[in-house]
CSV table of C-alpha atoms in Angstrom, one decimal:
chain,number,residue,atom,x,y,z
A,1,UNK,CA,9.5,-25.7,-15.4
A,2,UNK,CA,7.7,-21.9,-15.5
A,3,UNK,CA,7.1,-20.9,-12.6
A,4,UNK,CA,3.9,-18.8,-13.5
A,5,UNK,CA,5.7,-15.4,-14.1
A,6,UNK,CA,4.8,-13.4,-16.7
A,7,UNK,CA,7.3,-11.1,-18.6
A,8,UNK,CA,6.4,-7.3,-17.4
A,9,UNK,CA,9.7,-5.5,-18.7
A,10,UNK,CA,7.5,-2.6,-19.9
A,11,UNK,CA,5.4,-2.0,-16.8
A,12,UNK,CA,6.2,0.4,-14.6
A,13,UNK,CA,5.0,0.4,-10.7
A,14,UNK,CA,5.1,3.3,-7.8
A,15,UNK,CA,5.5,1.7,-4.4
A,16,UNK,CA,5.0,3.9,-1.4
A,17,UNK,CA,6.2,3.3,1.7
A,18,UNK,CA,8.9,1.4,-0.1
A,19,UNK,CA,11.9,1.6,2.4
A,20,UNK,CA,10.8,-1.3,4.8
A,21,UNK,CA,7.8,-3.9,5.9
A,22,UNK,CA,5.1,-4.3,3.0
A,23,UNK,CA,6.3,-2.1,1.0
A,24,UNK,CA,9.9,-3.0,0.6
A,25,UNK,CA,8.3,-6.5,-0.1
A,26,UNK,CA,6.2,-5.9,-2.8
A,27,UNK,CA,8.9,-3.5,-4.3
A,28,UNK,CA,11.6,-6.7,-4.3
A,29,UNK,CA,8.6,-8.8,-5.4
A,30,UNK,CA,7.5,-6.8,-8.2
A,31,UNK,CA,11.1,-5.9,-9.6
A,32,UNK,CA,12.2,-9.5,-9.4
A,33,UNK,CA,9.3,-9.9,-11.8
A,34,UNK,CA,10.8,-7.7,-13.8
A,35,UNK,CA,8.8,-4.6,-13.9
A,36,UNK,CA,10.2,-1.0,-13.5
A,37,UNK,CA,9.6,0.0,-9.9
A,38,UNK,CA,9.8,4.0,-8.3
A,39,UNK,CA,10.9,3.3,-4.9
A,40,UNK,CA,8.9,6.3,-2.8
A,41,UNK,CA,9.1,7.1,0.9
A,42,UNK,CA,10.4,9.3,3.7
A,43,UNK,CA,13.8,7.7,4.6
A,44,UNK,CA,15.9,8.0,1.4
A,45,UNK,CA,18.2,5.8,3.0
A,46,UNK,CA,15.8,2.9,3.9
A,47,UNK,CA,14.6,3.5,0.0
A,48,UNK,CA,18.4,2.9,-1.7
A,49,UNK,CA,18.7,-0.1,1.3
A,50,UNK,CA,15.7,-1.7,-0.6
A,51,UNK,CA,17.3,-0.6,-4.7
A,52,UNK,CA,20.4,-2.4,-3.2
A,53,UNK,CA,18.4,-5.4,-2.0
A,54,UNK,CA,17.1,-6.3,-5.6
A,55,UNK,CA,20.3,-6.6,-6.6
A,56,UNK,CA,21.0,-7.4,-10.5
A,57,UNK,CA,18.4,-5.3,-13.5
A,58,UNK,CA,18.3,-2.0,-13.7
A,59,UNK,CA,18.8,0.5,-10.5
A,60,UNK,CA,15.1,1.2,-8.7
A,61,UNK,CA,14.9,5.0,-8.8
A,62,UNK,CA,14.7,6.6,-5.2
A,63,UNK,CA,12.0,9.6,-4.6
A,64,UNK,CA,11.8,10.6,-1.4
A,65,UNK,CA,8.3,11.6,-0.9
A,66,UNK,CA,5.8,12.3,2.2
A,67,UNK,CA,2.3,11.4,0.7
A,68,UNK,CA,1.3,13.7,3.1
A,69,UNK,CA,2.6,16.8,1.3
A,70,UNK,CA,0.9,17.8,-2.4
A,71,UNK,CA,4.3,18.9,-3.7
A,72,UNK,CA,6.1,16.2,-2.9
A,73,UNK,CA,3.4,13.8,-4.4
A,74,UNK,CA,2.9,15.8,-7.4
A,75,UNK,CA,6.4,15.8,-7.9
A,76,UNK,CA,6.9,12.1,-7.7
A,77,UNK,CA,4.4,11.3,-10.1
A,78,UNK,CA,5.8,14.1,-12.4
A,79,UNK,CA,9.5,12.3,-11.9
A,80,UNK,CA,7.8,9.1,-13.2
A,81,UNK,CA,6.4,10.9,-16.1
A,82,UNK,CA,9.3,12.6,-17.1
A,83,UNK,CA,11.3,9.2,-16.6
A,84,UNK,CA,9.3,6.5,-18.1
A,85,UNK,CA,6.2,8.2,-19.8
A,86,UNK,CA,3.6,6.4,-18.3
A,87,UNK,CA,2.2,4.6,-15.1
A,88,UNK,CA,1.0,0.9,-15.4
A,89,UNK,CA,0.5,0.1,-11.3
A,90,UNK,CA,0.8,2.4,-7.8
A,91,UNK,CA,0.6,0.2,-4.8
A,92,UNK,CA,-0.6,2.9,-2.7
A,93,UNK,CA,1.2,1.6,0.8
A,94,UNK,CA,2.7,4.5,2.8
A,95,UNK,CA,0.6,4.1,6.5
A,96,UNK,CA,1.5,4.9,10.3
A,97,UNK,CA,-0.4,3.2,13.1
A,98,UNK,CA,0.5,6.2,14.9
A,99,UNK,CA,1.2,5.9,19.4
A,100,UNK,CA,0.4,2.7,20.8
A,101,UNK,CA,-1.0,1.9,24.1
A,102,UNK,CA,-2.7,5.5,24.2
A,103,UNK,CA,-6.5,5.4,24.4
A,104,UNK,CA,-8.9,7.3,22.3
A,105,UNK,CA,-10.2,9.4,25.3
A,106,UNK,CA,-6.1,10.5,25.5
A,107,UNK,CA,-5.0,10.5,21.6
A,108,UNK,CA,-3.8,13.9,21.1
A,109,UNK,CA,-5.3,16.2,18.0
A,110,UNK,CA,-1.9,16.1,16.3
A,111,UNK,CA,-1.4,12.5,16.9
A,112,UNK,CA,-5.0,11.8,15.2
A,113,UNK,CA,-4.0,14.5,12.4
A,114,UNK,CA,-0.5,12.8,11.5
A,115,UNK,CA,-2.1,9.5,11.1
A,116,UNK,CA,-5.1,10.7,9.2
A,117,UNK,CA,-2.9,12.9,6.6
A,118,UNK,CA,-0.4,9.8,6.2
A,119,UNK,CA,-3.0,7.0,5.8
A,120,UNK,CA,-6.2,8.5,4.3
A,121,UNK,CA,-4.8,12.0,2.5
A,122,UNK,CA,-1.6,10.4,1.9
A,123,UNK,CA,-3.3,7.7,-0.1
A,124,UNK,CA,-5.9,10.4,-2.2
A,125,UNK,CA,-3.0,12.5,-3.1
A,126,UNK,CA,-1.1,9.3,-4.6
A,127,UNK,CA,-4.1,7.6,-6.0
A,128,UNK,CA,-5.4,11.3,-7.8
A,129,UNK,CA,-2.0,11.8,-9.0
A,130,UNK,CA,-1.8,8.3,-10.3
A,131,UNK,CA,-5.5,8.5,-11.8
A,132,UNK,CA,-4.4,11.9,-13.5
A,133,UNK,CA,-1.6,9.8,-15.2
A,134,UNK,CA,-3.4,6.8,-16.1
A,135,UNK,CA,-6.1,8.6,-17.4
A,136,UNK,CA,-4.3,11.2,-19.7
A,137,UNK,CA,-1.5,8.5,-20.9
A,138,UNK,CA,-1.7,6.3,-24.4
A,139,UNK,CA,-2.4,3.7,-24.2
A,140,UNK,CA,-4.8,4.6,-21.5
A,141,UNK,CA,-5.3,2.9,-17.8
A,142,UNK,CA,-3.5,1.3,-15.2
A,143,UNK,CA,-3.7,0.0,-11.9
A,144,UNK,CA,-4.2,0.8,-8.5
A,145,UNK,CA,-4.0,-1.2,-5.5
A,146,UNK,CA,-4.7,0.1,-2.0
A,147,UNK,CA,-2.8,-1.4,1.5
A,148,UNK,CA,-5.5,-1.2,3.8
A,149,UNK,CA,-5.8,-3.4,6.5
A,150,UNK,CA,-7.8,-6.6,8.7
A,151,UNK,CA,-8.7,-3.1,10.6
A,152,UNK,CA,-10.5,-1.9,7.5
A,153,UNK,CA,-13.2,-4.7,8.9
A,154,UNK,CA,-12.1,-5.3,12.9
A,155,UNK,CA,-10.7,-2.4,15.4
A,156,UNK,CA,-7.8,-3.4,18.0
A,157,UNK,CA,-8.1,-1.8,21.4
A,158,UNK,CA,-6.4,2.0,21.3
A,159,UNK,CA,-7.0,2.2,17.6
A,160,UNK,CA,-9.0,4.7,16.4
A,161,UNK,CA,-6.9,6.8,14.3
A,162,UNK,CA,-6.0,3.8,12.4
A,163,UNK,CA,-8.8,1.8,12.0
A,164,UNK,CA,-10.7,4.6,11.2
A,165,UNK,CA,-8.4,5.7,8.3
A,166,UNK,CA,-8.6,2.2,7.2
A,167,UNK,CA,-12.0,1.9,6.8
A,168,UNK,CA,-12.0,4.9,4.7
A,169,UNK,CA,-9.5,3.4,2.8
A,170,UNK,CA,-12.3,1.0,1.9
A,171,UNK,CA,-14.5,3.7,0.3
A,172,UNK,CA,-11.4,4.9,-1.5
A,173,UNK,CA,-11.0,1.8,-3.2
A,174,UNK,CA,-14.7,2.1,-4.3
A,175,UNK,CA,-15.1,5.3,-5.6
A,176,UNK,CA,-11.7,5.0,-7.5
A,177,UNK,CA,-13.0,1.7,-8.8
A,178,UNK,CA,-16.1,3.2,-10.0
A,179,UNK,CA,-15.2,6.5,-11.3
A,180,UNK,CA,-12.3,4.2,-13.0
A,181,UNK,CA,-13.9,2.7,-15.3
A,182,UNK,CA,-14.8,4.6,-17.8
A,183,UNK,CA,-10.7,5.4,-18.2
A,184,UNK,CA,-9.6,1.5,-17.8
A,185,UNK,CA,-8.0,2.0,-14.3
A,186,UNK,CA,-8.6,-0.7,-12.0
A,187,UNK,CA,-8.4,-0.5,-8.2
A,188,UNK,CA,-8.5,-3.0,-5.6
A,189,UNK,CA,-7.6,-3.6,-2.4
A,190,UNK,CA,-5.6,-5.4,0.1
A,191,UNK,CA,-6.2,-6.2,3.8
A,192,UNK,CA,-3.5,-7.6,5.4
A,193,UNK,CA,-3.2,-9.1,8.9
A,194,UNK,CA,0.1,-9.7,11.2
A,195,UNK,CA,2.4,-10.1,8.3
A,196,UNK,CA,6.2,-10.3,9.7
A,197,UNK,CA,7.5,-6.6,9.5
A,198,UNK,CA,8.6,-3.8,12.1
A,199,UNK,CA,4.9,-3.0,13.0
A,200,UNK,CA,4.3,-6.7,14.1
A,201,UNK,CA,7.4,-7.7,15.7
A,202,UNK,CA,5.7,-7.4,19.1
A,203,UNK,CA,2.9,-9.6,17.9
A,204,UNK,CA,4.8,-13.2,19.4
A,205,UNK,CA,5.6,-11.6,22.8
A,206,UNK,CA,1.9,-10.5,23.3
A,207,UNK,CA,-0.7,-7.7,22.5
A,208,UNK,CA,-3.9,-6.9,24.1
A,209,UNK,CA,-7.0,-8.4,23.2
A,210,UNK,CA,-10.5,-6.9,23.1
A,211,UNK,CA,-11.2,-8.7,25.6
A,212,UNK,CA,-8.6,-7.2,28.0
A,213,UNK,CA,-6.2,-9.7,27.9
A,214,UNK,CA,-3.0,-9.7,26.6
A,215,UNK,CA,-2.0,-12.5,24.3
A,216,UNK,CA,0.4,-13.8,21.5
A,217,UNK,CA,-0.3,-14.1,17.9
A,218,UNK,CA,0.8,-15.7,15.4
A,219,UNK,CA,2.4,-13.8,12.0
A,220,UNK,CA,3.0,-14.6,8.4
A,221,UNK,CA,6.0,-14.4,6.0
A,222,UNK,CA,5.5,-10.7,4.7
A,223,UNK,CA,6.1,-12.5,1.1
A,224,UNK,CA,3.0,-14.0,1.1
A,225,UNK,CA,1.6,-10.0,0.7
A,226,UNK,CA,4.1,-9.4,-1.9
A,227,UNK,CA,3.1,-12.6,-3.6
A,228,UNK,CA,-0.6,-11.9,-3.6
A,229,UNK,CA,-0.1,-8.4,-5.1
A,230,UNK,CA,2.1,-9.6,-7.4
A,231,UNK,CA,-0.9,-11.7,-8.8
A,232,UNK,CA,-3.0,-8.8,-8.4
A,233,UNK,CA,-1.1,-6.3,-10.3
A,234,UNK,CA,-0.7,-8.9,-13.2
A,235,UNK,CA,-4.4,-9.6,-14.3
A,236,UNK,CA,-5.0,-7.6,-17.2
A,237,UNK,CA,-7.2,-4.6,-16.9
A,238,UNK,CA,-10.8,-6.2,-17.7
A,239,UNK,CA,-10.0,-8.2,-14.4
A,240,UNK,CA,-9.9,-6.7,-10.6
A,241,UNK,CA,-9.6,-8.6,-7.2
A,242,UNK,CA,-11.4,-5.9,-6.0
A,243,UNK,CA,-10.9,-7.1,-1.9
A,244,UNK,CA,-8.6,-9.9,-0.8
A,245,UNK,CA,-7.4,-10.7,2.6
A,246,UNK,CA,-4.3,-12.0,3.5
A,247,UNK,CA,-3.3,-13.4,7.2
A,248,UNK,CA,-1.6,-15.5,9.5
A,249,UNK,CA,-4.3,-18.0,9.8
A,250,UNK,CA,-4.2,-18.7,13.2
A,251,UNK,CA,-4.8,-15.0,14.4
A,252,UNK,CA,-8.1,-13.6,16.1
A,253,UNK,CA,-9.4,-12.1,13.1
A,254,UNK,CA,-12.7,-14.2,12.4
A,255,UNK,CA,-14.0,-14.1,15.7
A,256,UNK,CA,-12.0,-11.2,17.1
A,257,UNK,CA,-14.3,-9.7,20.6
């Protein structure tokens, strides 16, 4: 019996933050599938842990990359030109939550500076690279989806450099959306909550709550995510889930304060 897959050998995918969590997820997901997948991040040796991971097809290709730096995005995307000749999906992933437990009245400039130029100029540089691509390739357009976050909607406590990158991350999505169109690019978007990776791992023992307790939550498998933007990134072009949320039911999201 099929089990709904759809044969993607020509299609070729970018995933950033590819070496661990989300990323690494939707990279294994995604190549099991069988599309060509650019593994990008800033460990190379987390990346060729995930190539290794997928096991049989064709080696991933490793780029080392920090989104946050124009040359080393602009030199990713040029690798996948020069290697494939076109783009057909970037899961635009690479994030950092930045120091935990510090409040906003204490979050240092350069603390609030890393996280915005990972999350928010990070994504741009990846998603105006990947436009440029898209747009100028035959046949034209592509796909892009965007990891932003349940803090796209709801804040934690001690969050503001991250929930405010990931609401912007929200108007991203939209303007690349719109001004998409007229080149066939698609962009959507999305919002994950307490899927099983690195950043949650302290989720079970308890985190604080807005209202000043501290509490356990519950998590998801992270291949749920990689499931869901599986699906995404294999609609055909004249369909978009423009927003979808994925989460461990049970956690104080609807409701959260």
């Amino acid at each position: 019996m099929s089990d709904g897959r759809v044969s993607v050998v020509s299609k070729v995918a970018v995933v950033t933050g590819a070496g661990s969590g989300v990323g690494r997820a939707v990279a294994l997901e995604l190549l099991e599938a069988g599309w060509s997948v650019v593994l990008a991040g800033r460990r190379e040796e987390a990346l060729a842990e995930t190539a290794r991971l997928a096991g049989g097809g064709p080696p991933a290709p490793v780029v080392p990359t920090d989104v946050a730096s124009p040359q080393r995005v602009e030199a990713l995307f040029a690798a996948v030109r020069e290697r494939f000749g076109r783009l057909d999906l970037l899961f635009n992933n690479a994030g950092s939550f930045g120091p935990r437990g510090v409040a906003l009245a204490d979050l240092a400039y350069e603390d609030w500076r890393s996280v915005v130029d990972t999350n928010l100029t990070g994504a741009f540089l990846c998603a105006q690279a990947a436009f440029r691509l898209m747009r100028d390739q035959e046949p034209q357009g592509g796909r892009i989806i965007n990891n932003g976050s349940i803090s796209a909607h709801a804040p934690r406590p001690d969050s503001v450099a991250y929930t405010a990158t990931k609401h912007a991350i929200t108007g991203l999505t939209k303007s690349l959306s719109l001004d998409g169109r007229r080149y066939r690019i698609a962009c959507g978007q999305i919002d994950i909550g307490n899927a099983a990776t690195e950043m949650t791992e302290r989720m079970p023992a308890g985190v604080p709550q807005a209202n000043g307790e501290v509490a356990a939550e519950p998590v998801m498998d992270v291949a749920d995510v990689a499931r869901t933007v599986r699906h995404m990134a294999s609609l055909p072009l004249e369909a978009n889930v423009q927003f979808a949320t994925v989460m461990a039911t049970a956690m104080p999201y609807i409701g959260r304060g």
